[in-house]
Short mmCIF file of C-alpha atoms and ligand atoms in Angstrom, two decimals:
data_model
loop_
_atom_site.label_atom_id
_atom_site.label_comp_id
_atom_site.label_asym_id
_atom_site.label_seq_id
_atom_site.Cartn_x
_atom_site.Cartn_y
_atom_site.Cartn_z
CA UNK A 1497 40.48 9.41 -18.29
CA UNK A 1498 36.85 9.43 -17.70
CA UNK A 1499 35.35 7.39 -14.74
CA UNK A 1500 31.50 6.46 -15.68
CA UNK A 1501 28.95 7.43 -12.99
CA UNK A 1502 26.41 4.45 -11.22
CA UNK A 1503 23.20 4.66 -14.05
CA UNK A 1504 20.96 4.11 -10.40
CA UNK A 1505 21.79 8.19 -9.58
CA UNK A 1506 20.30 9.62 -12.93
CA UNK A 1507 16.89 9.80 -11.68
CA UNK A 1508 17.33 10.80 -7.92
CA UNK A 1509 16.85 14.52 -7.27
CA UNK A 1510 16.35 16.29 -3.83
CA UNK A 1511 13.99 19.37 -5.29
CA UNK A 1512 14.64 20.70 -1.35
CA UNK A 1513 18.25 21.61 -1.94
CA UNK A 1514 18.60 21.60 -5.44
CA UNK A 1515 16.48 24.92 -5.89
CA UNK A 1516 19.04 26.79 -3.20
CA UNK A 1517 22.08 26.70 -6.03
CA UNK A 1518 19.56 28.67 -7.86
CA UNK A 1519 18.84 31.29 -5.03
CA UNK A 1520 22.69 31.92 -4.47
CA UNK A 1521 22.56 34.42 -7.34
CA UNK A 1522 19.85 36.66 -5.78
CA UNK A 1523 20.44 39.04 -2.58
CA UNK A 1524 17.68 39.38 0.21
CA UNK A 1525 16.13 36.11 -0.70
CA UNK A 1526 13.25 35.28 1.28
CA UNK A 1527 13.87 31.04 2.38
CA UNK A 1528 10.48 29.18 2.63
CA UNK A 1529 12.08 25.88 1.13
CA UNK A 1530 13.61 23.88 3.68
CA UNK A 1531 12.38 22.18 6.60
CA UNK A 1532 14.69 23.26 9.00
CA UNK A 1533 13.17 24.89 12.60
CA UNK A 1534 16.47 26.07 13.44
CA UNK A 1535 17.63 28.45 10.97
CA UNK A 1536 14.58 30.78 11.94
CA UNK A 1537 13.39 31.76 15.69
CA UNK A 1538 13.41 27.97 17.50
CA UNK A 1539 16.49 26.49 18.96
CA UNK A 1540 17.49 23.81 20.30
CA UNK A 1541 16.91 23.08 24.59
CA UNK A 1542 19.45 23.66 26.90
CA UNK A 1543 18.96 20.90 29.00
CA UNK A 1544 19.73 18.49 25.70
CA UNK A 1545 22.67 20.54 25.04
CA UNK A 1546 23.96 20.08 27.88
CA UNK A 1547 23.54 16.49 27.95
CA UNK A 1548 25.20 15.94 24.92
CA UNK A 1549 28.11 18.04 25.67
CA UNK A 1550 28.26 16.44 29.13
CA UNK A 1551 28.35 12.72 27.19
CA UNK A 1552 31.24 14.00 25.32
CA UNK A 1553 33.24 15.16 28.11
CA UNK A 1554 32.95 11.83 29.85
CA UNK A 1555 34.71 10.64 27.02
CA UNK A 1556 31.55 8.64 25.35
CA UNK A 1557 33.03 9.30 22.34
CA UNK A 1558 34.09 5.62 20.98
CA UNK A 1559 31.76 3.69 18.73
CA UNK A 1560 28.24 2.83 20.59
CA UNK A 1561 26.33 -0.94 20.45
CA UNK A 1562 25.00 -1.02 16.94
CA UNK A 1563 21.84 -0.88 17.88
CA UNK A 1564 21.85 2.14 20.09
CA UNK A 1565 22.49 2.72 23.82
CA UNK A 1566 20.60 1.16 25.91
CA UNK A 1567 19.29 4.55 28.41
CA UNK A 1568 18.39 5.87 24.48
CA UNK A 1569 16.46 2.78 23.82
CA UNK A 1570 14.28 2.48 26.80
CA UNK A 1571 13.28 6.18 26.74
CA UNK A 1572 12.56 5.77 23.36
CA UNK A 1573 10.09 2.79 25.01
CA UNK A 1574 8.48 5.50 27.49
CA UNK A 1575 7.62 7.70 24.74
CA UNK A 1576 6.48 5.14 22.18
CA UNK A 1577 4.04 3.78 25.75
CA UNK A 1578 2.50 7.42 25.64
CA UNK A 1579 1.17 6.99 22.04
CA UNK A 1580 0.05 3.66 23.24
CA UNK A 1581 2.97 1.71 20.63
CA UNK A 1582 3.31 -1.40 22.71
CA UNK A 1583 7.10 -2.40 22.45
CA UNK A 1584 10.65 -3.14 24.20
CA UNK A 1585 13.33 -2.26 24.24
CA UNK A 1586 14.68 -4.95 21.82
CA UNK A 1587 12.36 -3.50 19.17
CA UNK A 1588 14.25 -0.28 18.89
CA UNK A 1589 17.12 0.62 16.62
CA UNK A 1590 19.24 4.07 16.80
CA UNK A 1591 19.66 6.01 13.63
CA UNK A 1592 21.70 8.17 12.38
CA UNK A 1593 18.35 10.10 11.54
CA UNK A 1594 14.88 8.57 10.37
CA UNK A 1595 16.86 9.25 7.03
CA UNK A 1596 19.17 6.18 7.92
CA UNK A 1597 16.43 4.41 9.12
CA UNK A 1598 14.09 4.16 5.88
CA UNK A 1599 17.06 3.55 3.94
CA UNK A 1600 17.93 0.77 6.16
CA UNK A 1601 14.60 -0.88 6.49
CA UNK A 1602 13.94 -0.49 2.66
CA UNK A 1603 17.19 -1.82 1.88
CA UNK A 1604 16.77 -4.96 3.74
CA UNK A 1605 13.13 -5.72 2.54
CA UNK A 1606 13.45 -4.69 -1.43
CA UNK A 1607 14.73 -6.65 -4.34
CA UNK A 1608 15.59 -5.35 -7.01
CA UNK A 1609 12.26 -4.83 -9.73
CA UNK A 1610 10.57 -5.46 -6.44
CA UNK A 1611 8.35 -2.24 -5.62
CA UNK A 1612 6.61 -0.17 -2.04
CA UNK A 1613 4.13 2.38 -2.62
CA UNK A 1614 4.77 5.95 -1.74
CA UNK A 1615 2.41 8.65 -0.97
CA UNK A 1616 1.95 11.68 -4.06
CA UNK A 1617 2.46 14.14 -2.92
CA UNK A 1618 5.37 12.50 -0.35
CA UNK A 1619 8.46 13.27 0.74
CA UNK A 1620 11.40 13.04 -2.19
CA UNK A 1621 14.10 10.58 0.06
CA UNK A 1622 11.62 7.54 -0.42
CA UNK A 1623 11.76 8.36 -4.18
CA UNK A 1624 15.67 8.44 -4.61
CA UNK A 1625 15.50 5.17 -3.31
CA UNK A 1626 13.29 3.51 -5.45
CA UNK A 1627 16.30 4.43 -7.89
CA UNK A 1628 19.29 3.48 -5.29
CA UNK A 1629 17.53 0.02 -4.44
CA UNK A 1630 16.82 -0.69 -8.56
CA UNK A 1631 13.56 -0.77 -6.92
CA UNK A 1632 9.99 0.00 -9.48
CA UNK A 1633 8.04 3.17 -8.42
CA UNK A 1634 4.99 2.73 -7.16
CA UNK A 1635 2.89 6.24 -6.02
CA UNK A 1636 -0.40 6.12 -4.58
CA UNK A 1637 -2.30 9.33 -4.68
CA UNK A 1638 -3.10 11.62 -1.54
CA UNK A 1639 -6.59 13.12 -2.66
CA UNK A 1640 -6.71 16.99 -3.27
CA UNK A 1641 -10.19 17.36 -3.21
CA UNK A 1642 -10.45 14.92 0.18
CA UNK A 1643 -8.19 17.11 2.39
CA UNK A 1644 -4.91 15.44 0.98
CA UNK A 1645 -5.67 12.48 2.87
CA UNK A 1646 -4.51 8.63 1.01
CA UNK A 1647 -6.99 7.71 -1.40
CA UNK A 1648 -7.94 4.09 -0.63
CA UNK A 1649 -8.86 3.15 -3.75
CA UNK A 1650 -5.60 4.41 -5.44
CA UNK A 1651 -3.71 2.25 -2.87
CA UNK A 1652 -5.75 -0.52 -4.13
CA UNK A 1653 -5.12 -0.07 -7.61
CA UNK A 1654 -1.45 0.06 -7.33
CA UNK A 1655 -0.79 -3.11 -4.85
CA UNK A 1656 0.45 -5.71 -7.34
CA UNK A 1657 2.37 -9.06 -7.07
CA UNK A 1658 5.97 -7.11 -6.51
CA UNK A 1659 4.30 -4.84 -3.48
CA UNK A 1660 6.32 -5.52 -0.06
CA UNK A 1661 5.54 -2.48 1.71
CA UNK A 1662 3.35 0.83 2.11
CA UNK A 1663 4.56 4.20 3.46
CA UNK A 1664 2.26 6.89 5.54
CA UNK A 1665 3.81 9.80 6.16
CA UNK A 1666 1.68 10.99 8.70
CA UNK A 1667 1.46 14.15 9.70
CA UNK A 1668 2.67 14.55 5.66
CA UNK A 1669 5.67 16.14 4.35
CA UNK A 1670 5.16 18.37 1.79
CA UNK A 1671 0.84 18.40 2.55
CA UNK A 1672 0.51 19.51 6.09
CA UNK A 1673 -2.51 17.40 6.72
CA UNK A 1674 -2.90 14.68 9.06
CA UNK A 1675 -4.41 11.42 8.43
CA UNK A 1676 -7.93 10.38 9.41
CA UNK A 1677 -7.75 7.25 11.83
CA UNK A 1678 -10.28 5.69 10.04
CA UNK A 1679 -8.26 6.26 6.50
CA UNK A 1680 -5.68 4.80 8.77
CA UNK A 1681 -7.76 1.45 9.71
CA UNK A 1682 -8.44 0.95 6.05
CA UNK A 1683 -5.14 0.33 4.58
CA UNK A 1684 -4.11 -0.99 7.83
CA UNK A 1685 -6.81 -3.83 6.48
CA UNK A 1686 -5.41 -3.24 2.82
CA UNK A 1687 -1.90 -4.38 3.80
CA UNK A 1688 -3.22 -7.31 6.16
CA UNK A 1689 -5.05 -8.84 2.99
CA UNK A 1690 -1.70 -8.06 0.56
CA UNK A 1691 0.40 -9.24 3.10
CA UNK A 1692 2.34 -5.87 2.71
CA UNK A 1693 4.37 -3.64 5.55
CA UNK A 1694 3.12 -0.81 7.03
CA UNK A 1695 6.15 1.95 7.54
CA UNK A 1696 4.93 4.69 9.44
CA UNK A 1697 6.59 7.78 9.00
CA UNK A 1698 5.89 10.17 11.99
CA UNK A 1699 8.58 12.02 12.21
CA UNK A 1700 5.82 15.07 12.65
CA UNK A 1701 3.72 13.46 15.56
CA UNK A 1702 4.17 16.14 17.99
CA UNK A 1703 3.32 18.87 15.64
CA UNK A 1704 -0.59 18.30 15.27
CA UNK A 1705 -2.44 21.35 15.97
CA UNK A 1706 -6.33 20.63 16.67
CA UNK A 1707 -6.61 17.32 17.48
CA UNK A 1708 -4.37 14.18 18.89
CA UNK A 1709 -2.15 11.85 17.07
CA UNK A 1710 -2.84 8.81 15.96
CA UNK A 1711 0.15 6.54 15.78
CA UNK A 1712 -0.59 3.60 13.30
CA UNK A 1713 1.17 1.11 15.31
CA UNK A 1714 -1.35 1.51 17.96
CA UNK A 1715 -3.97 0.28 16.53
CA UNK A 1716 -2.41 -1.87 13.78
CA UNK A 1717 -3.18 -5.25 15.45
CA UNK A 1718 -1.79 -8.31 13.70
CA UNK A 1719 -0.84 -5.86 10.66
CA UNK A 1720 3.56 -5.53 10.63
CA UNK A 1721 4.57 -1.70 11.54
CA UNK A 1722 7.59 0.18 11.43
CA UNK A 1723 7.69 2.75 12.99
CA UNK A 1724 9.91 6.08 12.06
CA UNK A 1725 10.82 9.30 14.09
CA UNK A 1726 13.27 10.87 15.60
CA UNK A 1727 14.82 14.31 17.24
CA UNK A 1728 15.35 16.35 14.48
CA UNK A 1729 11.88 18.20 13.89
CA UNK A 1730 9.66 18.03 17.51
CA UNK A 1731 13.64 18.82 19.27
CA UNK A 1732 15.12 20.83 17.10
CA UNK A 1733 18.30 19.20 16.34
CA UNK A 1734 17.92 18.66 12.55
CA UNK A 1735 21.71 18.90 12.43
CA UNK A 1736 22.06 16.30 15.12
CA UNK A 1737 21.38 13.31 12.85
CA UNK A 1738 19.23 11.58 15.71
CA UNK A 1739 16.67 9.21 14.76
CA UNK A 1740 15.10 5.39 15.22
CA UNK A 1741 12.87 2.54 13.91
CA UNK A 1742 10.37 0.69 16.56
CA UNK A 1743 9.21 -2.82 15.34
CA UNK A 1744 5.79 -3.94 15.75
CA UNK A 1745 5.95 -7.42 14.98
CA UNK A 1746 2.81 -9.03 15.80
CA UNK A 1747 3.08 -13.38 16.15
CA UNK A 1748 6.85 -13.02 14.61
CA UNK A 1749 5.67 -12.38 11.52
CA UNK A 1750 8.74 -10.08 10.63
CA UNK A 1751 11.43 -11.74 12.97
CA UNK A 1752 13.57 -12.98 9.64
CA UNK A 1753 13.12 -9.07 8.08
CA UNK A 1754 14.07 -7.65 11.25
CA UNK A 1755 16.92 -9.94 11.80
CA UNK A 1756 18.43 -8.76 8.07
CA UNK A 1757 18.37 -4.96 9.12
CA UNK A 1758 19.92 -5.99 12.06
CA UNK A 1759 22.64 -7.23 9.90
CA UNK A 1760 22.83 -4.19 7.84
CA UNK A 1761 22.84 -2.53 11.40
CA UNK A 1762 25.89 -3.58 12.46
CA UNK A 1763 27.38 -3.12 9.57
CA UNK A 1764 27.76 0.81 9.62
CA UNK A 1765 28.82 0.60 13.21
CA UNK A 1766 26.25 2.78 14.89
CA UNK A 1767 24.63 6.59 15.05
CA UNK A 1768 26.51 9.75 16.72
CA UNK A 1769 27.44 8.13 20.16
CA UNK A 1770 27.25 11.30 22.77
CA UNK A 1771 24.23 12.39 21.10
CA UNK A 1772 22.53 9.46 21.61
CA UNK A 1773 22.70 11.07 25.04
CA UNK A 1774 19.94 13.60 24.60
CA UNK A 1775 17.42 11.40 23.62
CA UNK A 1776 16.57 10.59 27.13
CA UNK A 1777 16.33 14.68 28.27
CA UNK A 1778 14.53 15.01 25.37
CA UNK A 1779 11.78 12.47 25.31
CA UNK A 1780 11.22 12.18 28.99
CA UNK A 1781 12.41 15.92 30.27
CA UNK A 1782 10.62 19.34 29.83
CA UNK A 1783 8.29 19.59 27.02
CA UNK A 1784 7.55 23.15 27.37
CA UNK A 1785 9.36 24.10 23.81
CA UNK A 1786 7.06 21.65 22.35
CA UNK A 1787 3.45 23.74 23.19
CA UNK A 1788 5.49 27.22 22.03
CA UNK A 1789 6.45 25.71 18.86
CA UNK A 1790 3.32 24.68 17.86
CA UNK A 1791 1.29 27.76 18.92
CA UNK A 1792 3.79 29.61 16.55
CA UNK A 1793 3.18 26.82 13.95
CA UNK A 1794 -0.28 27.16 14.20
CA UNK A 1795 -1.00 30.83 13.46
CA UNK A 1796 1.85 30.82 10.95
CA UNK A 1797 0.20 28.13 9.04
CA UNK A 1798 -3.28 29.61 9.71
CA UNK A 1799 -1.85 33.20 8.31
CA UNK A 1800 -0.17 30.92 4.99
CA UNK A 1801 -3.43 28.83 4.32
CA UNK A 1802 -5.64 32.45 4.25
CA UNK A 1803 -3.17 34.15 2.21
CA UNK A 1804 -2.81 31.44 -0.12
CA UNK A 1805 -6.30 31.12 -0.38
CA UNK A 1806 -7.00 34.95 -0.89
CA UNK A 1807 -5.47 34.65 -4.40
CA UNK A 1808 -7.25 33.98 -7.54
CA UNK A 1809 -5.79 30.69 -8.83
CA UNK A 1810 -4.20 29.27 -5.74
CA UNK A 1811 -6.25 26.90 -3.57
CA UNK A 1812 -4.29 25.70 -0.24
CA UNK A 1813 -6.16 22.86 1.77
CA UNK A 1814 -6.71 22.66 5.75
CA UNK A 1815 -3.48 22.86 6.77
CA UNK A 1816 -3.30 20.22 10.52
CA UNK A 1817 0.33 19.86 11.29
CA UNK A 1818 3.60 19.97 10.47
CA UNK A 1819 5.30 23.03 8.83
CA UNK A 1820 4.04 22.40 5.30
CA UNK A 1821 1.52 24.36 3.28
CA UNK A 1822 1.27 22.67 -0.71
CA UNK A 1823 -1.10 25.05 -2.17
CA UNK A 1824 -1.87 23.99 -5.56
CA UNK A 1825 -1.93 26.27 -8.41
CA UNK A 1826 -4.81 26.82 -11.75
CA UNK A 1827 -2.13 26.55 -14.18
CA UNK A 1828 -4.37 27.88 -17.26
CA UNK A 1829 -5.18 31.33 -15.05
CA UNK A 1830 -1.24 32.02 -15.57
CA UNK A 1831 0.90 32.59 -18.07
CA UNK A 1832 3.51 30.54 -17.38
CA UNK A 1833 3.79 26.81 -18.15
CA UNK A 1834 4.98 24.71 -15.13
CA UNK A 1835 5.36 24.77 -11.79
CA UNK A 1836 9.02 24.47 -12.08
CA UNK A 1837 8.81 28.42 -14.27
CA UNK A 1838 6.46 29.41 -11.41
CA UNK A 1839 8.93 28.94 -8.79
CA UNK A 1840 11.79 30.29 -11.10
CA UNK A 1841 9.91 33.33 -12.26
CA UNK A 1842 8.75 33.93 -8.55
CA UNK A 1843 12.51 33.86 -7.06
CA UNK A 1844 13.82 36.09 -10.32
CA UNK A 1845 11.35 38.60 -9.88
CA UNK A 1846 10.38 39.00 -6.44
CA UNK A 1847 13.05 36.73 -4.45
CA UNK A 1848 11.00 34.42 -2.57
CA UNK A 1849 12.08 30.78 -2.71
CA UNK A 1850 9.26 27.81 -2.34
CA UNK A 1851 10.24 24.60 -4.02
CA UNK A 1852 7.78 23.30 -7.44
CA UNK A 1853 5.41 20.49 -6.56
CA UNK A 1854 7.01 18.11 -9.29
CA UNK A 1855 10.12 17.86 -6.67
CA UNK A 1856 7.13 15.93 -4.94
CA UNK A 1857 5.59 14.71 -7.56
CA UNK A 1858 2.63 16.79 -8.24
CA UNK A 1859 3.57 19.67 -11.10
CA UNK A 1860 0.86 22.00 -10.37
CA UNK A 1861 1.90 23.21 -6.96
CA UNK A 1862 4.26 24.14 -4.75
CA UNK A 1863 5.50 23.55 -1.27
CA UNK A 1864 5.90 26.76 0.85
CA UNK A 1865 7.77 26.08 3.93
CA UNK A 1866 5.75 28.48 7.07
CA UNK A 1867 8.46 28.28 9.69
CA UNK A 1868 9.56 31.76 9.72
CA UNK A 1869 8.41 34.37 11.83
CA UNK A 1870 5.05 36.25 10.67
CA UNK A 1871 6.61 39.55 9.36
CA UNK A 1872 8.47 37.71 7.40
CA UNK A 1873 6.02 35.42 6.10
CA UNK A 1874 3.25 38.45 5.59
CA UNK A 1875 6.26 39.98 3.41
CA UNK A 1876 6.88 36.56 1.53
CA UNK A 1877 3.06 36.41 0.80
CA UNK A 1878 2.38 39.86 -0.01
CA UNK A 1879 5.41 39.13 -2.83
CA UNK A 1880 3.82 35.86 -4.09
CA UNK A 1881 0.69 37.83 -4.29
CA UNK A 1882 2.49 40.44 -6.38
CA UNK A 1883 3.39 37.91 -8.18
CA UNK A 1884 0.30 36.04 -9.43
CA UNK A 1885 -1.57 38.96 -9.99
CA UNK A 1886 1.39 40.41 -12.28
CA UNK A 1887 1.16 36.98 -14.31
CA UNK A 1888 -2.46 36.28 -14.13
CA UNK A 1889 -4.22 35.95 -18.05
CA UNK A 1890 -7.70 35.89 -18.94
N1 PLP B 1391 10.73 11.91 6.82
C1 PLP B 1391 10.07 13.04 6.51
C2 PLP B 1391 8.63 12.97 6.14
C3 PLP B 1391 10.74 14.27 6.50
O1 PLP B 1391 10.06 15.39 6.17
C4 PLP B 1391 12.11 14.32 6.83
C5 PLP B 1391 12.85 15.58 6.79
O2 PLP B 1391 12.42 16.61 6.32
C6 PLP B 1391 12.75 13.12 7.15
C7 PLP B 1391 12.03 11.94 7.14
C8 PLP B 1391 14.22 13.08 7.49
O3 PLP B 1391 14.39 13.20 8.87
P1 PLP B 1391 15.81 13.13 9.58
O4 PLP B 1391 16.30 14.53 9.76
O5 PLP B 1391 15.52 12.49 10.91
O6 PLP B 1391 16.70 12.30 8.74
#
């Protein structure tokens, strides 16, 4: 007996993880391909571990309201107030990560041959679900030669009659850069005109290095937002599953959309109840881990962008936030033919793992991952270095 797979999984890959299978063959392999802050030297504050084990022995440990509970909500209110996001507490949902949460306002808004445009380079969930939701892809470009920041008039190009929605992913997953608020203003007028949402993924917005964040729906005005972040990345609780979604719904405009993720909501029940606990110590207690994070973010991704950019072939932008370099690679100075037999070559012969810039969907770079500490990373880059030279031609 053979039981036939769903056709709608063919085309969904996770580059991310898919790449490790590949490493398990190799010994002292050097990990610079997944986004995780707590497998290297970060971990997780006390004071949120404390209040999640203390939710747990006060037996929170049944289902929680659908939406999220309600201390969760409001502090999730507070922080959303600092960024100047104007919202209540009834504009906030609970997530089992911002993962849930784009897969839960996507699913609610997109028909099926209906289509939302997605950032390229961009992160490869919102990609897998263009396949899961029978959805059409629709990338816009971020602009290599402009800092990797969206290029307005590719957004333009690719609105069409079947556009519901736009996604930032700002600061950007795989890029590192951060997005210019006037960039920002633009397609904020680009999706008033096409009547389109705005879904702002910032899921990096306390990682910014030199300047301060911009959140969209701050300045959106009568333009839709929603809004996604959550614990795992700023926290360090990737493992927690702890995210949300914060409407901005200017004159009701999205009151019937909101209403059917609601629905879809209460349908899986709700996110991890006791951890729901620490997002009130986390967004309103000490910040402290916060500032050392991001000074070792900053010279770790100041050492990766002048490494990268010391060899012959390899160009690496400005790299602003997150924990992302993408530095793109001169294909015809190397003799190999993709990106995908870069990355393969590179972990055979010198055991460094990055993942290939098609998993994001641009095949002539790659996404290096600067979260370990810098002895490690100088040994990483001195390998990759190694390694270009080694396959350099002409
Ligand atoms: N959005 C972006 C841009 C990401 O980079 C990630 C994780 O790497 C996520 C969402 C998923 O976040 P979560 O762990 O909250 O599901």
């Amino acid at each position: 007996m053979v039981i036939e797979y769903a056709s709608r999984t063919e085309n969904i890959e996770y580059a991310i993880r898919d790449v490790v299978v590949m490493a398990q063959k190799y010994e002292n392999v050097l990990y610079l391909n997944i986004g995780d802050p707590n497998k290297f030297d970060s971990s997780t504050p006390q004071h949120m571990i404390d209040a999640a084990s203390a939710a747990m022995t006060k037996n929170f440990n049944g289902y929680a309201p659908a939406e999220g509970i309600l201390e969760a909500r409001e502090a999730i209110v507070e922080d959303a107030k600092k960024k100047d996001i104007k919202c209540t507490t009834d504009d906030v949902i609970v997530t089992t990560g911002v993962s849930e949460a784009i897969e839960l306002a996507l699913s609610a808004l997109i028909n099926p041959g209906e289509n939302f445009l997605t950032p390229n380079p961009g992160y490869p969930l919102y990609t897998a679900l263009v396949s899961k939701l029978d959805a059409q892809l629709n990338p816009y470009d971020l602009s290599e030669e402009n800092n990797w920041q969206p290029d307005l008039k590719s957004i333009e190009n690719a609105i069409n009659e079947k556009t519901k929605a736009i996604i930032i992913i700002n600061p950007n997953n795989p890029t590192g850069s951060v997005c210019d608020k006037n960039i920002l203003s633009q397609i904020l007028k680009l999706a008033a005109k096409n009547n389109i949402v705005v879904f702002a993924d910032e899921i990096y917005d306390k990682l910014v290095f030199y300047e301060k964040h911009v959140a969209l729906a701050s300045v959106a005005g009568d333009v839709p937002v929603i809004t996604f972040n959550g614990l795992s990345k700023s926290y360090l609780v990737p493992g927690w599953r702890i995210g949300w979604m914060i409407f901005h719904n200017p004159n009701n405009v999205i009151s019937s959309y909101t209403e059917a993720i609601r629905k879809l909501v209460r349908a899986r029940l709700c996110a991890n109840h006791p951890l729901q606990y620490s997002i009130k110590p986390a967004l309103l207690g000490p910040q402290v881990h916060i500032d050392e994070f991001l000074n070792k973010l900053r010279q770790r991704g100041a050492f990766t962008e002048k490494r990268m950019n010391e060899i012959p072939g390899v160009k690496c932008n400005p790299i602003t936030g997150a924990f992302y370099a993408f530095p793109t690679i001169n294909l015809d100075r190397f003799d190999f033919k993709s990106d995908k037999e870069f990355i393969i070559s590179l972990l055979k012969e010198e055991q460094v793992l990055c993942v290939h810039g098609s998993g994001f969907g641009r095949p002539n770079a790659f996404r290096i991952v600067f979260l370990p500490p810098m002895d490690t990373l100088e040994e990483a880059y001195n390998r990759i270095e190694r390694f270009c030279k080694k396959h350099a031609i002409g």
